[in-house]
PDB file of C-alpha atoms in Angstrom:
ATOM      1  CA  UNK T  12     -31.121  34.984  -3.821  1.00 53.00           C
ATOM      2  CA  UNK T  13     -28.882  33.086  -1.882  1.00 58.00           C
ATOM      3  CA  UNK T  14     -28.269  29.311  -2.286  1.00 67.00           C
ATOM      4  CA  UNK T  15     -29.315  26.333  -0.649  1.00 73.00           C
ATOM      5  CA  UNK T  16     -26.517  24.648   1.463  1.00 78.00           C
ATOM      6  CA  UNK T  17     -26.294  20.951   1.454  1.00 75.00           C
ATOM      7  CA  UNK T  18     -28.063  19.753   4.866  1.00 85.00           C
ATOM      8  CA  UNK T  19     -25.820  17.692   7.090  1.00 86.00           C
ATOM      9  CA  UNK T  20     -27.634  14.817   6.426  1.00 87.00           C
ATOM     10  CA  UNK T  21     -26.500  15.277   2.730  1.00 85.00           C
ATOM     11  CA  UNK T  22     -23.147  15.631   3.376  1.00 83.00           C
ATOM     12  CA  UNK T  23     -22.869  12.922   5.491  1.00 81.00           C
ATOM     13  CA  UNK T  24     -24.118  10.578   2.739  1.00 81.00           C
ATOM     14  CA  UNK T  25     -21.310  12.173   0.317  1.00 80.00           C
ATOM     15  CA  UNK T  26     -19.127  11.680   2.958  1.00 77.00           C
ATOM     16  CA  UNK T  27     -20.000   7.739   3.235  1.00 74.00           C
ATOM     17  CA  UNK T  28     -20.641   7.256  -0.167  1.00 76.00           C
ATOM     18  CA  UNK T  29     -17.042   8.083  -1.168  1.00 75.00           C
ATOM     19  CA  UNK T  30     -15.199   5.611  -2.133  1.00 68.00           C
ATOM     20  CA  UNK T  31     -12.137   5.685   0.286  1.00 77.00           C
ATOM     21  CA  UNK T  32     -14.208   5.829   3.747  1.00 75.00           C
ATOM     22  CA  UNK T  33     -14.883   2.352   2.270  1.00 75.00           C
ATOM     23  CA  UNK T  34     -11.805   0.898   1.836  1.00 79.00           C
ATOM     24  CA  UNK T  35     -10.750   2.364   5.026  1.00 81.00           C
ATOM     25  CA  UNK T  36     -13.845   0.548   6.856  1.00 82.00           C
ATOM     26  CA  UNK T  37     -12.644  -2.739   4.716  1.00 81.00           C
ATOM     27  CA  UNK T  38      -8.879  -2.027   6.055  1.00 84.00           C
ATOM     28  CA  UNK T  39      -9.826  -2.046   9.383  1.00 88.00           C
ATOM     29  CA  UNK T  40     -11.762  -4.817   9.494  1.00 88.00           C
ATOM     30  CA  UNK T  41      -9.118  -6.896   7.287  1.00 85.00           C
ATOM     31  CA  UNK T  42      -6.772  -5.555  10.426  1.00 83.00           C
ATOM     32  CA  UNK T  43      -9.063  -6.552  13.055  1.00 86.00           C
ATOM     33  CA  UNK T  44      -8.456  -9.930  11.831  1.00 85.00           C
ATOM     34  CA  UNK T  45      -4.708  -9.954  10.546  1.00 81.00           C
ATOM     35  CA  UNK T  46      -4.172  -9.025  14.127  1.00 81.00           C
ATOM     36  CA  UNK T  47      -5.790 -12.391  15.817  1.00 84.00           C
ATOM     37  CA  UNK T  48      -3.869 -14.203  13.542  1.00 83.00           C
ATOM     38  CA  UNK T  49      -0.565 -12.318  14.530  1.00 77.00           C
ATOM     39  CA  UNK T  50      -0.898 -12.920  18.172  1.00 79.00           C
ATOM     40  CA  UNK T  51      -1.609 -16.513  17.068  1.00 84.00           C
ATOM     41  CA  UNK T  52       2.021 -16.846  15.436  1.00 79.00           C
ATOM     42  CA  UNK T  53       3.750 -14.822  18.251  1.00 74.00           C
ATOM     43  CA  UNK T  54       1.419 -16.940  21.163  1.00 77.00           C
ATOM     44  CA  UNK T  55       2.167 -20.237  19.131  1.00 82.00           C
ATOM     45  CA  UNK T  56       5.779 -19.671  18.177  1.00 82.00           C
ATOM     46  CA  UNK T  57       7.793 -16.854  18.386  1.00 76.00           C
ATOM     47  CA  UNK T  58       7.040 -17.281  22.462  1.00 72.00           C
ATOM     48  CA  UNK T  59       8.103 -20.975  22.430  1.00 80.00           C
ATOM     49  CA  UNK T  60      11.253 -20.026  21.077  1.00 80.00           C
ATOM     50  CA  UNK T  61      12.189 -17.175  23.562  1.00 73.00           C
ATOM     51  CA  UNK T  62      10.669 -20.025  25.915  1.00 73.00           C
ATOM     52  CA  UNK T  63      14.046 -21.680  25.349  1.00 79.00           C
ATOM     53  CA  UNK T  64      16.048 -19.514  26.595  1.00 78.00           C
ATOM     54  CA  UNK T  65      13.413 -18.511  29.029  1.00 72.00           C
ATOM     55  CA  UNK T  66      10.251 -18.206  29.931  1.00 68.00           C
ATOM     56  CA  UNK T  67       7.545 -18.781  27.560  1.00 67.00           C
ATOM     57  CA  UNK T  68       5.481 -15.991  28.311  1.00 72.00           C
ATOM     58  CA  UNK T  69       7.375 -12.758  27.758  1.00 75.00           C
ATOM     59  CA  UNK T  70       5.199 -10.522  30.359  1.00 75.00           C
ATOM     60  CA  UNK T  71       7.045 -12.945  33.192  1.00 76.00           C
ATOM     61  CA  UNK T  72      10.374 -10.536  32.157  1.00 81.00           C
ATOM     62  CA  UNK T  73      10.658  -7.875  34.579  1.00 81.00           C
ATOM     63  CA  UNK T  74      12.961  -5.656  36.338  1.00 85.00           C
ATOM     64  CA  UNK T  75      12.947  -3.417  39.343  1.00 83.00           C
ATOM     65  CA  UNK T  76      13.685  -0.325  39.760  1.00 82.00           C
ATOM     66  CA  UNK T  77      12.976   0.032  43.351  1.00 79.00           C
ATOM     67  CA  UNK T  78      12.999  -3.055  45.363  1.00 80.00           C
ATOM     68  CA  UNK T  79      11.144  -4.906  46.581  1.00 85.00           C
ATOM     69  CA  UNK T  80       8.960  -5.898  43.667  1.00 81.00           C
ATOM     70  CA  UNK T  81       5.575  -7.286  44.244  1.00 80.00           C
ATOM     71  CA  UNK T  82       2.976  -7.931  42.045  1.00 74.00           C
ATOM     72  CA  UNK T  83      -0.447  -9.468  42.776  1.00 78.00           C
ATOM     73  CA  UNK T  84      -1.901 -12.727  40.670  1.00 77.00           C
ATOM     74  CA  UNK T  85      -4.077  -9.817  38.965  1.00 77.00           C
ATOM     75  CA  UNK T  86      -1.697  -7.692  37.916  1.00 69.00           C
ATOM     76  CA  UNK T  87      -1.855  -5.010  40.556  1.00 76.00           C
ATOM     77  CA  UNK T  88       1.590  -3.829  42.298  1.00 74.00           C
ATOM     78  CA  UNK T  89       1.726  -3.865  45.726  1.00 75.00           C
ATOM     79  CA  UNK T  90       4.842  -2.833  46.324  1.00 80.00           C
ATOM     80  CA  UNK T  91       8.213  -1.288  44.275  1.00 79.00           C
ATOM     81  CA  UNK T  92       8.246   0.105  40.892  1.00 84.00           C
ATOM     82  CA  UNK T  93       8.593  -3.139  37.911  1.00 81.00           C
ATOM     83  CA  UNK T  94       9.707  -1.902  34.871  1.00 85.00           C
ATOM     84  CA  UNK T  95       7.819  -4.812  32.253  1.00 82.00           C
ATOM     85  CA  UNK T  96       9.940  -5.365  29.912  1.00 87.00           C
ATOM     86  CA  UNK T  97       9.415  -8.541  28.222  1.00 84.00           C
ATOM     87  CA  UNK T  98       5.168  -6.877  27.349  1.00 84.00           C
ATOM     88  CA  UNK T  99       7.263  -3.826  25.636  1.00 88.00           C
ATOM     89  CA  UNK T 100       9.059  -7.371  24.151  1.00 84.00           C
ATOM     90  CA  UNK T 101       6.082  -9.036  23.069  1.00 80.00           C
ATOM     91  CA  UNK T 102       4.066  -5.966  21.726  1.00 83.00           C
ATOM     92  CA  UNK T 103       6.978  -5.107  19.819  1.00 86.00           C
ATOM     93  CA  UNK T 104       7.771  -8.786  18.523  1.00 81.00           C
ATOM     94  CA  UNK T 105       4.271  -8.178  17.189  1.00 77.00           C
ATOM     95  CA  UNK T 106       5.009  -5.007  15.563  1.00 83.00           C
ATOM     96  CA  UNK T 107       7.580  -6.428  13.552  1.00 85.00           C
ATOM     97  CA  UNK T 108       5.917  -9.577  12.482  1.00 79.00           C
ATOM     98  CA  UNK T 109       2.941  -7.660  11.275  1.00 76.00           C
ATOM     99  CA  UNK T 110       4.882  -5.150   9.416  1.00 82.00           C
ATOM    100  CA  UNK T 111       7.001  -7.856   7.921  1.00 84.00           C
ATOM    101  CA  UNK T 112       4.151 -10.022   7.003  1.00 78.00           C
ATOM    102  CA  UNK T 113       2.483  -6.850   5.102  1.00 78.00           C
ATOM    103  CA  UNK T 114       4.953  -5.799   3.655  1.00 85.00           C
ATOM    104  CA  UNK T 115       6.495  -8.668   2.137  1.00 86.00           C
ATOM    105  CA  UNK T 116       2.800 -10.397   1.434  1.00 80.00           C
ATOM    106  CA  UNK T 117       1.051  -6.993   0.462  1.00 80.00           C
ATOM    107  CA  UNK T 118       2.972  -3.994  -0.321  1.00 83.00           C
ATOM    108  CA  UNK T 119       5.980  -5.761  -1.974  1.00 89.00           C
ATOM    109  CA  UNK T 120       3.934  -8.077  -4.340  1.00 89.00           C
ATOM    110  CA  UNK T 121       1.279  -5.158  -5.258  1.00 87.00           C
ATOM    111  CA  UNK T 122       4.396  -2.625  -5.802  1.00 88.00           C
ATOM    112  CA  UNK T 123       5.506  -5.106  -8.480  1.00 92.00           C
ATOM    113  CA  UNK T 124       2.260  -5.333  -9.881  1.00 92.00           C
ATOM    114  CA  UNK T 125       2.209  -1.917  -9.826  1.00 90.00           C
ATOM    115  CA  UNK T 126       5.369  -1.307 -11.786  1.00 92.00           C
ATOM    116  CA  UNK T 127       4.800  -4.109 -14.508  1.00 93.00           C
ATOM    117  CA  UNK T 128       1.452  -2.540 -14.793  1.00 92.00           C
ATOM    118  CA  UNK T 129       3.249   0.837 -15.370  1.00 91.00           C
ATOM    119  CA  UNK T 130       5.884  -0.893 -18.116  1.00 90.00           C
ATOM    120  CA  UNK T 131       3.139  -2.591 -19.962  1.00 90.00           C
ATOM    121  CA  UNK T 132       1.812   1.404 -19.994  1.00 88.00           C
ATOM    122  CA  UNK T 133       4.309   3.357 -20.992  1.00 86.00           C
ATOM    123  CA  UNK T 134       5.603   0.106 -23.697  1.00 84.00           C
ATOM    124  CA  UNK T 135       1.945   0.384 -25.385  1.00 82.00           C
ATOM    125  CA  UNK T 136       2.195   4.368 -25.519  1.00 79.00           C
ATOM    126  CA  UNK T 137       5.628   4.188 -26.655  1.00 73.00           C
ATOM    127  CA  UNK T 138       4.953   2.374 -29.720  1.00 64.00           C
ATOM    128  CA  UNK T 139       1.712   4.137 -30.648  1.00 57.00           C
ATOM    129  CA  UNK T 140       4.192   6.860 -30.765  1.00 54.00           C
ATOM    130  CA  UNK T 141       6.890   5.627 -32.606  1.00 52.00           C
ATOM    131  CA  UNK T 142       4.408   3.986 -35.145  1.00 56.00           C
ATOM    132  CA  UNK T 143       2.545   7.436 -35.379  1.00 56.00           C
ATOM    133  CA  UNK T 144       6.200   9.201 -36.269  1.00 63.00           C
ATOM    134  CA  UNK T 145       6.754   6.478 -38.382  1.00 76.00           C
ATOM    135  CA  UNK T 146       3.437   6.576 -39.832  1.00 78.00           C
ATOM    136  CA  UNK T 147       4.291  10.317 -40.374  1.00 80.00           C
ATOM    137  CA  UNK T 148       7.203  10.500 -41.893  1.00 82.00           C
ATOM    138  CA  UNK T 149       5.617   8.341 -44.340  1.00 83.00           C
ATOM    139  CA  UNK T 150       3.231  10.034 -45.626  1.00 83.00           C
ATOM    140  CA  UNK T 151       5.642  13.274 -45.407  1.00 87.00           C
ATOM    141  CA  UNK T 152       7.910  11.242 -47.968  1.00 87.00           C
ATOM    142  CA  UNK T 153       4.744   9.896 -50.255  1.00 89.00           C
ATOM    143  CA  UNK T 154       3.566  13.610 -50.068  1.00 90.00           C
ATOM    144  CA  UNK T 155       7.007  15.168 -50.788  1.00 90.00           C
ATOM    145  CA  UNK T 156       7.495  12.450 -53.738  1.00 89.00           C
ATOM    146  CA  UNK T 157       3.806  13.101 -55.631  1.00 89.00           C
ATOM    147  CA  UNK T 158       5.291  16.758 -55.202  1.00 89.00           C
ATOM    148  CA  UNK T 159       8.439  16.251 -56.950  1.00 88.00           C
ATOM    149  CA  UNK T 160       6.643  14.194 -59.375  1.00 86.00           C
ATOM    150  CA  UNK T 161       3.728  16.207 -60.246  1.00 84.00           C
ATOM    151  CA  UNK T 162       6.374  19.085 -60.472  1.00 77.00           C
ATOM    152  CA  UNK T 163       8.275  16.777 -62.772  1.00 68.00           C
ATOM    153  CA  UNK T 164       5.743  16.193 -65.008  1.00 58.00           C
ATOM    154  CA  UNK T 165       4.589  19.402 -65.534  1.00 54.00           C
ATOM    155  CA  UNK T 166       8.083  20.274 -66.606  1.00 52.00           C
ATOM    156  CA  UNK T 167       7.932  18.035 -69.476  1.00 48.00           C
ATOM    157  CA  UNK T 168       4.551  18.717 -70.874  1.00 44.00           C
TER     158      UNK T 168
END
């Protein structure tokens, strides 16, 4: 006889039921948010700050690589080729703050965890083994000494 297969029903609930399609769904969500709060920071103050040198809103940066450059109030262009560099500016401004932010308030403080976790490990297993051996070699020497003195006894009966 031949067996059943799993329906895909069935498989899809294994599928969602395992554990890391979870924390995946979690992640992005968590992200979903993270991100509003990045463009907050970058909106709020890393723009103000290239706004004093500037402009405060980096998609005003521009260049053109074949004049005349015009762009309509909704974003079209009419004419020319604009090369928008201060949006490549921005998105990446964004990159970077988000990457530093998780890294240095995720990855680096659950990497230490991590590795005292791993310490506190391989500490505890390292003294269950030395206080097996030592525990060992005890009873070798109690065993090796009710040797020599049952051997020693029986010599002088």
């Amino acid at each position: 006889m031949s067996e059943k297969k799993p329906s895909v029903w069935e498989g899809f609930k294994a599928f969602l039921t395992r554990g890391n399609v979870i924390d995946l769904a979690v992640a992005v969500v968590i992200g979903a948010a993270f991100t509003n709060i990045v463009n907050s920071v970058v909106k709020g103050m890393i723009n103000p700050l290239v706004g004093a040198i500037g402009t405060k809103n980096l998609d005003a940066y521009s260049s053109c690589l074949e004049k005349p450059c015009k762009v309509a109030s909704d974003g079209t262009v009419t004419s020319g080729v604009p090369i928008l560099w201060g949006s490549v500016l921005g998105a990446t401004l964004t990159f970077v703050i988000t990457a530093a932010v998780v890294y240095f308030l995720m990855v680096l403080p659950m990497s230490k965890y991590l590795a005292r976790q791993e310490a506190r490990r391989k500490a505890k297993e390292g003294t269950h083994e030395v206080i097996e051996v030592s525990e060992l070699e005890v009873l070798k020497e109690i065993r090796d000494a009710l040797v020599a003195q049952r051997g020693s006894g029986h010599h002088e009966q």
